[in-house]
Amino acid sequence: MRVLILSFYFEPDLSAGSFRTTSLVNALHDILPPGAEVDVVTTLPNRYQTFSVDAPARESRGQVTIHRISLPRHQSGMIDQSKAFYSFARGVSAIIADRRFDVVYATSSRLMTAVLGAWARKRTRAKLFLDIRDIFADTMKDIFSGPASVAVGGMASLLERYAIRSATRVNLVSPGFLPYFSERYPRQHFTSLTNGIDDEFISAGVRQRRPSPRSGGSGTITVVYAGNIGEGQGLHLILPQLGLILGDGVRFRVIGDGGRKPELANAIEAAGLSNVELLNPMNRESLLREYLDADVLFLHLNRFDAFQKVLPSKIFEYAALGKPVWAGVSGFAAAFLRSEVSNCAVFPPCDAAAGAEALNALRPEDAPRDEFVRKFARTGISAQLAKDIIELGMQDTKD
């Protein structure tokens, strides 16, 4: 049996897709039948220009071979991203030329990775397993306006239809996606294996078994955000206002990079804020230290209709550490936090007044969330995903 895995990001790159795919490959490695082979086709680390780390272009791990494709230097704009993906697609085409696979697995927050998976399925006469981490057609309608929204949204819908209808199996990372996809593709069967908690965060959380008081109202509260700083997160629309409202009683440490970081930096400077600090992306060991030193962990999504359905991967690592979680989200993510995560304050996105009020509702303490960790440990989720891929590979091919 041969399995092809397509993921734009993979370790040591920093992204939700990288962490998810790396964990899946490790789980596959543990249960591969004798003689089975896995080829992972991904990119050399490129997630952030401000985080550079080396990785081999080709790497063998037993029955797993990892191919990392070099991309041209690019920023977060649509044109640069398109050029980068074109390089990735060309690399994939060269690697799989004249080869056969039993299963093509593609994980896609970028719609085109799913489309590439559908193309590779046809070229290699394999079955296709899609792992959908975003609804690109919805997101494009929010980002663009007027005729451009109609045109881009229509094209995205056509590409989405091609990818989903090419798949033998489709997993949705957020259960909030299910109504959207079930309505449009009633003949397709969907599963929902979510993102999860990596072992590093579980181990860090275990070190805080007893509830411990934080600074609370007796001193400055340190709030940490880590992740992308783009249009989707909308930090430039909320953090400057929160910094002004909360003043010196709260110190924000914002770790990451993205297309809206310059705008956020300009807004912070224009407001004369000294309580919002921007830091470059860092490796997980350093990031964990930042998390553990924080009083509160912060999450925010922009006010887009598409984000009513998403379930951010950041929720899982935040909640595992036992820290108070402060989240400007709506829709499914808000409902999930309220039902699954204790000591969590949720407020409407981009509403700074409501955000400041929500912060005051948090209990100033660390406390383990044992049931949450048991339920959403990444190892269990990845093991099930790997089992599903092997099972699909064992089935007779019908086309």
XYZ file of N, CA and C in Angstrom, residues 193-390:
594
model
N -13.160 14.844 12.877
C -12.070 14.688 13.832
C -11.395 16.052 13.948
N -11.528 16.668 15.097
C -11.094 18.054 15.294
C -9.581 18.158 15.433
N -9.106 19.387 15.570
C -7.734 19.584 16.033
C -7.645 19.085 17.467
N -6.426 19.021 17.985
C -6.278 18.467 19.328
C -5.106 19.081 20.063
N -4.778 18.480 21.183
C -3.743 19.000 22.080
C -2.485 18.168 21.920
N -1.387 18.808 21.572
C -0.118 18.103 21.437
C 0.474 17.784 22.804
N 1.342 16.764 22.815
C 1.893 16.266 24.087
C 2.624 17.341 24.877
N 3.298 18.277 24.171
C 4.042 19.320 24.881
C 3.120 20.149 25.778
N 1.908 20.409 25.296
C 0.971 21.224 26.064
C 0.328 20.415 27.186
N 0.119 19.148 26.929
C -0.417 18.290 27.994
C 0.586 18.185 29.128
N 1.861 17.967 28.781
C 2.902 17.864 29.819
C 3.038 19.158 30.600
N 2.986 20.289 29.900
C 3.094 21.583 30.580
C 1.910 21.805 31.506
N 0.721 21.394 31.065
C -0.462 21.549 31.897
C -0.426 20.669 33.121
N 0.164 19.483 33.012
C 0.238 18.550 34.139
C 1.050 19.140 35.281
N 2.013 19.987 34.954
C 2.849 20.577 36.000
C 2.068 21.543 36.884
N 0.828 21.864 36.472
C 0.016 22.788 37.257
C -1.219 22.052 37.783
N -1.009 20.989 38.537
C -2.128 20.165 38.972
C -3.019 20.887 39.974
N -2.436 21.691 40.820
C -3.236 22.387 41.829
C -3.628 23.776 41.328
N -4.864 24.199 41.613
C -5.228 25.577 41.275
C -4.253 26.550 41.917
N -3.800 27.533 41.162
C -2.847 28.495 41.703
C -3.309 29.906 41.375
N -3.275 30.812 42.360
C -3.724 32.179 42.113
C -2.776 32.912 41.184
N -3.340 33.782 40.348
C -2.531 34.631 39.494
C -2.579 36.048 40.042
N -2.016 36.975 39.294
C -1.915 38.339 39.813
C -3.273 38.993 40.002
N -4.254 38.681 39.104
C -5.610 39.203 39.255
C -5.647 40.692 39.454
N -6.421 41.134 40.433
C -6.583 42.567 40.660
C -5.477 43.177 41.485
N -4.496 42.380 41.936
C -3.462 42.909 42.821
C -2.268 43.489 42.069
N -2.239 43.333 40.756
C -1.107 43.832 39.994
C -1.415 43.797 38.515
N -0.400 44.014 37.703
C -0.588 44.005 36.255
C -0.881 42.598 35.755
N -1.899 42.483 34.919
C -2.257 41.206 34.312
C -1.531 41.077 32.979
N -0.821 39.972 32.796
C -0.132 39.706 31.538
C -1.019 38.839 30.651
N -1.346 39.370 29.471
C -2.189 38.666 28.500
C -1.326 38.302 27.299
N -1.365 37.031 26.902
C -0.558 36.558 25.775
C -1.458 36.107 24.636
N -1.122 36.583 23.433
C -1.705 36.051 22.191
C -0.558 35.490 21.370
N -0.743 34.305 20.762
C 0.268 33.738 19.881
C -0.408 33.176 18.637
N 0.127 33.520 17.471
C -0.435 32.987 16.239
C -0.315 33.976 15.104
N -1.124 33.759 14.094
C -1.090 34.618 12.919
C -1.667 36.002 13.239
N -1.134 37.013 12.575
C -1.630 38.383 12.743
C -2.085 38.855 11.367
N -3.249 38.378 10.960
C -3.750 38.673 9.631
C -5.150 39.252 9.666
N -5.755 39.338 8.502
C -7.115 39.861 8.404
C -8.093 38.984 9.167
N -7.859 37.691 9.129
C -8.775 36.773 9.800
C -8.801 36.924 11.301
N -7.666 37.283 11.883
C -7.614 37.443 13.341
C -8.115 38.816 13.785
N -7.979 39.812 12.944
C -8.511 41.142 13.244
C -7.919 41.784 14.483
N -6.688 41.461 14.830
C -6.080 42.053 16.034
C -5.933 43.565 15.905
N -5.735 44.039 14.677
C -5.591 45.485 14.459
C -6.896 46.236 14.748
N -8.013 45.486 14.819
C -9.320 46.103 15.077
C -9.734 46.034 16.545
N -8.966 45.325 17.369
C -9.385 45.132 18.766
C -8.302 45.487 19.787
N -7.045 45.122 19.531
C -6.020 45.319 20.560
C -5.723 46.784 20.868
N -5.635 47.681 19.890
C -5.394 49.087 20.256
C -6.502 49.646 21.156
N -7.757 49.292 20.868
C -8.864 49.770 21.693
C -8.823 49.155 23.085
N -8.535 47.862 23.155
C -8.434 47.221 24.469
C -7.287 47.824 25.273
N -6.170 48.090 24.591
C -5.036 48.699 25.291
C -5.390 50.044 25.888
N -6.181 50.834 25.175
C -6.594 52.143 25.683
C -7.567 52.013 26.850
N -8.540 51.118 26.718
C -9.561 50.962 27.760
C -8.956 50.419 29.048
N -8.087 49.420 28.938
C -7.590 48.722 30.123
C -6.373 49.397 30.744
N -5.644 50.173 29.953
C -4.529 50.937 30.497
C -3.406 50.075 31.042
N -2.677 50.626 31.990
C -1.476 49.971 32.497
C -1.778 48.759 33.374
N -3.022 48.509 33.676
C -3.369 47.330 34.484
C -3.250 46.029 33.721
N -3.168 46.127 32.406
C -3.044 44.933 31.566
C -1.889 45.130 30.587
N -1.048 44.113 30.476
C 0.076 44.139 29.535
C -0.124 43.036 28.502
N -0.181 43.411 27.232
C -0.379 42.444 26.145
C 0.971 42.066 25.531
N 1.194 40.773 25.363
C 2.352 40.262 24.633
C 1.825 39.490 23.419
N 2.066 40.028 22.232
C 1.509 39.491 20.995
C 2.651 38.837 20.216
N 2.561 37.512 20.056
C 3.646 36.733 19.456
C 3.186 36.208 18.103
N 3.888 36.590 17.034
C 3.505 36.078 15.729
C 3.857 37.035 14.612
N 3.309 36.740 13.441
C 3.565 37.559 12.266
C 2.383 37.398 11.317
N 2.325 38.215 10.305
C 1.236 38.122 9.343
C 1.011 39.436 8.632
N 0.097 39.425 7.683
C -0.117 40.563 6.802
C -0.598 41.822 7.483
N -1.250 41.691 8.638
C -1.767 42.882 9.327
C -0.881 43.340 10.489
N 0.279 42.722 10.641
C 1.157 43.133 11.744
C 1.620 44.574 11.590
N 2.015 45.039 10.390
C 2.402 46.455 10.268
C 1.264 47.398 10.636
N 0.039 47.067 10.236
C -1.099 47.928 10.573
C -1.346 47.944 12.074
N -1.198 46.781 12.709
C -1.350 46.714 14.162
C -0.275 47.558 14.841
N 0.962 47.429 14.373
C 2.059 48.213 14.963
C 1.811 49.710 14.810
N 1.322 50.113 13.650
C 1.038 51.538 13.421
C -0.081 52.041 14.333
N -1.110 51.218 14.523
C -2.223 51.614 15.387
C -1.776 51.737 16.839
N -0.899 50.835 17.276
C -0.369 50.889 18.640
C 0.449 52.167 18.840
N 1.269 52.485 17.843
C 2.091 53.693 17.931
C 1.231 54.952 17.896
N 0.222 54.965 17.031
C -0.646 56.142 16.912
C -1.412 56.400 18.194
N -1.771 55.319 18.911
C -2.511 55.459 20.161
C -1.595 55.759 21.341
N -0.279 55.711 21.117
C 0.675 55.990 22.198
C 0.670 54.923 23.274
N 0.427 53.680 22.888
C 0.314 52.598 23.866
C 1.679 52.039 24.243
N 1.875 51.828 25.525
C 3.099 51.173 26.004
C 2.798 49.806 26.607
N 1.512 49.417 26.587
C 1.120 48.148 27.222
C 0.811 47.051 26.210
N 1.166 47.270 24.933
C 1.006 46.231 23.912
C 2.362 46.027 23.238
N 2.920 44.833 23.419
C 4.250 44.524 22.902
C 4.133 43.474 21.800
N 4.804 43.716 20.655
C 4.781 42.780 19.532
C 6.109 42.023 19.484
N 6.004 40.691 19.420
C 7.184 39.838 19.370
C 7.121 38.949 18.131
N 8.274 38.548 17.628
C 8.334 37.676 16.465
C 7.950 36.242 16.842
N 7.582 35.428 15.854
C 7.291 34.015 16.142
C 8.475 33.344 16.821
N 8.189 32.324 17.615
C 9.234 31.620 18.350
C 8.940 30.129 18.347
N 9.949 29.335 18.661
C 9.741 27.890 18.694
C 8.833 27.505 19.867
N 8.395 26.263 19.853
C 7.384 25.852 20.832
C 7.892 25.868 22.267
N 9.155 25.566 22.452
C 9.714 25.592 23.809
C 9.636 27.000 24.394
N 10.040 27.985 23.608
C 9.973 29.379 24.069
C 8.531 29.827 24.229
N 7.679 29.384 23.307
C 6.271 29.767 23.376
C 5.612 29.221 24.636
N 5.938 28.001 24.996
C 5.364 27.425 26.212
C 5.757 28.234 27.441
N 6.987 28.697 27.475
C 7.402 29.533 28.611
C 6.573 30.807 28.668
N 6.295 31.394 27.505
C 5.450 32.594 27.469
C 4.044 32.276 27.983
N 3.494 31.171 27.547
C 2.163 30.768 27.990
C 2.117 30.578 29.504
N 3.112 29.875 30.034
C 3.098 29.560 31.464
C 3.323 30.794 32.320
N 3.998 31.792 31.775
C 4.212 33.038 32.515
C 3.022 33.993 32.422
N 2.080 33.677 31.525
C 0.931 34.558 31.321
C -0.113 34.377 32.418
N -0.913 35.409 32.613
C -2.072 35.307 33.490
C -3.319 34.900 32.710
N -3.401 35.375 31.465
C -4.571 35.123 30.619
C -4.087 34.866 29.191
N -4.746 33.926 28.482
C -4.441 33.655 27.078
C -5.575 34.199 26.218
N -5.209 34.928 25.172
C -6.165 35.698 24.383
C -6.329 35.120 22.979
N -7.565 35.125 22.497
C -7.905 34.634 21.161
C -8.914 35.595 20.540
N -8.758 35.858 19.226
C -9.706 36.751 18.562
C -9.816 36.408 17.084
N -11.032 36.445 16.563
C -11.289 36.300 15.140
C -12.051 37.521 14.649
N -11.822 37.876 13.396
C -12.511 39.014 12.811
C -14.009 38.738 12.696
N -14.765 39.791 12.434
C -16.228 39.694 12.398
C -16.673 39.283 10.991
N -16.325 38.054 10.599
C -16.697 37.520 9.292
C -17.770 36.448 9.474
N -18.722 36.406 8.562
C -19.754 35.368 8.626
C -19.148 33.970 8.548
N -18.083 33.826 7.744
C -17.454 32.509 7.589
C -16.947 31.969 8.918
N -16.575 32.855 9.838
C -16.000 32.416 11.106
C -17.054 31.976 12.115
N -18.329 32.040 11.725
C -19.383 31.473 12.570
C -19.250 29.958 12.667
N -18.546 29.341 11.720
C -18.496 27.881 11.629
C -17.176 27.280 12.106
N -16.150 28.097 12.277
C -14.812 27.554 12.517
C -14.604 27.159 13.977
N -13.564 26.337 14.193
C -13.129 25.954 15.535
C -11.612 26.126 15.573
N -11.110 27.270 16.029
C -9.671 27.555 15.961
C -8.836 26.532 16.720
N -7.733 26.124 16.108
C -6.847 25.149 16.748
C -6.233 25.710 18.031
N -6.114 27.030 18.109
C -5.503 27.663 19.279
C -6.269 27.359 20.562
N -7.569 27.142 20.443
C -8.389 26.837 21.619
C -7.825 25.640 22.375
N -7.364 24.639 21.647
C -6.960 23.378 22.277
C -5.678 23.536 23.089
N -4.685 24.226 22.541
C -3.456 24.379 23.317
C -3.657 25.344 24.477
N -4.452 26.404 24.275
C -4.740 27.312 25.383
C -5.412 26.570 26.540
N -6.486 25.853 26.217
C -7.290 25.221 27.274
C -6.503 24.160 28.022
N -5.590 23.465 27.340
C -4.837 22.389 27.976
C -3.955 22.883 29.111
N -3.562 24.153 29.069
C -2.616 24.675 30.054
C -3.277 25.108 31.350
N -4.600 25.115 31.384
C -5.286 25.479 32.617
C -5.377 26.965 32.872
N -4.958 27.773 31.910
C -4.997 29.226 32.066
C -6.400 29.767 31.779
N -6.757 30.899 32.361
C -7.986 31.586 31.935
C -7.897 31.926 30.453
N -8.984 31.717 29.730
C -9.022 31.962 28.282
C -9.993 33.093 27.997
N -9.533 34.078 27.255
C -10.295 35.285 26.918
C -10.438 35.320 25.403
N -11.664 35.206 24.895
C -11.842 34.967 23.468
C -12.897 35.871 22.840
N -12.499 36.592 21.799
C -13.432 37.366 20.993
C -13.826 36.557 19.773
N -14.786 35.676 19.940
C -15.247 34.797 18.861
C -16.764 34.700 18.925
N -17.353 34.157 17.855
C -18.806 33.996 17.820
C -19.135 32.639 17.217
N -20.419 32.349 17.044
C -20.847 31.139 16.363
C -20.431 29.866 17.066
N -19.977 28.881 16.277
C -19.650 27.565 16.823
C -18.504 27.641 17.832
N -17.479 28.453 17.539
C -16.340 28.559 18.463
C -16.778 29.067 19.825
N -17.666 30.052 19.853
C -18.159 30.584 21.123
C -18.946 29.529 21.885
N -19.808 28.793 21.179
C -20.595 27.749 21.827
C -19.687 26.646 22.358
N -18.669 26.276 21.598
C -17.726 25.236 22.017
C -16.985 25.665 23.284
N -16.491 26.884 23.313
C -15.771 27.369 24.492
C -16.662 27.371 25.727
N -17.885 27.838 25.568
C -18.783 27.907 26.720
C -19.140 26.522 27.258
N -19.213 25.531 26.375
C -19.621 24.195 26.815
C -18.445 23.321 27.250
N -17.254 23.575 26.706
C -16.138 22.653 26.930
C -15.008 23.208 27.790
N -14.884 24.533 27.888
C -13.705 25.127 28.540
C -14.134 25.938 29.755
N -13.728 25.496 30.929
C -14.036 26.232 32.153
C -13.177 27.489 32.244
N -13.631 28.437 33.046
C -12.925 29.705 33.255
C -12.540 30.348 31.930
N -13.557 30.515 31.094
C -13.373 31.112 29.775
C -14.368 32.260 29.625
N -13.905 33.400 29.152
C -14.771 34.557 28.928
C -14.846 34.837 27.438
N -16.057 34.831 26.890
C -16.277 35.024 25.462
C -16.978 36.357 25.243
N -16.540 37.091 24.209
C -17.188 38.354 23.875
C -17.307 38.484 22.361
N -18.210 39.330 21.851
C -18.381 39.472 20.400
C -17.118 40.044 19.750
N -16.715 39.521 18.601
C -15.512 40.012 17.926
C -15.567 41.520 17.668
N -14.404 42.149 17.807
C -14.210 43.578 17.498
C -14.977 44.512 18.429
N -15.468 44.012 19.551
C -16.203 44.828 20.520
C -15.322 45.016 21.752
N -14.562 46.109 21.765
C -13.582 46.320 22.825
C -14.236 46.517 24.181
N -15.368 47.239 24.238
C -16.044 47.466 25.525
C -16.508 46.142 26.122
N -17.117 45.289 25.288
C -17.551 43.982 25.773
C -16.360 43.112 26.151
N -15.251 43.268 25.409
C -14.052 42.507 25.727
C -13.490 42.867 27.085
N -13.431 44.160 27.383
C -12.917 44.595 28.682
C -13.801 44.088 29.814
N -15.100 44.105 29.596
C -16.020 43.592 30.604
C -15.846 42.090 30.796
N -15.644 41.355 29.697
C -15.468 39.908 29.786
C -14.214 39.543 30.563
N -13.153 40.320 30.391
C -11.911 40.038 31.119
C -12.148 40.050 32.621
N -12.977 40.960 33.082
C -13.242 41.059 34.518
C -14.015 39.860 35.059
N -14.650 39.097 34.165
C -15.426 37.936 34.607
C -14.561 36.702 34.839
N -13.298 36.733 34.404
C -12.429 35.567 34.568
C -11.948 35.430 36.008
N -11.849 34.193 36.455
C -11.259 33.936 37.770
C -9.735 33.998 37.643
N -9.055 34.748 38.512
C -7.600 34.904 38.397
C -6.846 33.709 38.970
N -6.992 32.554 38.309
C -6.330 31.346 38.800
C -6.034 30.402 37.642
N -5.049 29.525 37.853
C -4.778 28.425 36.945
C -5.400 27.169 37.535
N -6.032 26.380 36.698
C -6.633 25.129 37.176
C -6.691 24.142 36.019
N -6.289 22.884 36.251
C -6.270 21.904 35.158
C -7.665 21.612 34.621
N -7.727 21.300 33.335
C -8.982 20.894 32.688
C -8.816 19.448 32.236
N -8.833 18.541 33.174
C -8.491 17.145 32.901
C -9.427 16.492 31.889
N -10.711 16.728 32.012
C -11.663 16.093 31.107
C -11.465 16.596 29.683
N -11.202 17.866 29.514
C -10.954 18.439 28.192
C -9.717 17.787 27.563
N -8.670 17.631 28.338
C -7.431 17.035 27.836
C -7.660 15.585 27.425
N -8.383 14.836 28.234
C -8.673 13.436 27.878
C -9.462 13.359 26.571
N -10.377 14.256 26.404
C -11.275 14.222 25.251
C -10.588 14.644 23.958
N -9.638 15.579 24.041
C -9.087 16.174 22.827
C -7.571 16.012 22.695
N -6.991 15.007 23.324
C -5.559 14.741 23.128
C -5.293 14.435 21.657
N -4.274 15.065 21.099
C -3.987 14.920 19.667
C -3.655 13.468 19.303
N -2.982 12.751 20.188
C -2.561 11.393 19.850
C -3.752 10.507 19.514
N -4.813 10.618 20.278
C -5.999 9.805 20.010
C -6.681 10.195 18.708
N -6.779 11.493 18.460
C -7.411 11.982 17.229
C -6.591 11.581 16.013
N -5.273 11.733 16.091
C -4.405 11.359 14.977
C -4.433 9.852 14.735
N -4.491 9.086 15.820
C -4.544 7.630 15.670
C -5.795 7.202 14.915
N -6.929 7.844 15.198
C -8.170 7.511 14.491
C -8.083 7.932 13.025
N -7.506 9.095 12.774
C -7.343 9.574 11.400
C -6.433 8.626 10.617
N -5.345 8.193 11.241
C -4.427 7.255 10.588
C -5.120 5.930 10.305
N -5.894 5.452 11.243
C -6.636 4.199 11.062
C -7.599 4.305 9.883
N -8.278 5.457 9.762
C -9.216 5.663 8.652
C -8.491 5.657 7.302
N -7.289 6.233 7.255
C -6.517 6.259 6.010
C -6.079 4.848 5.616
N -5.582 4.083 6.587
C -5.165 2.702 6.310
C -6.355 1.877 5.841
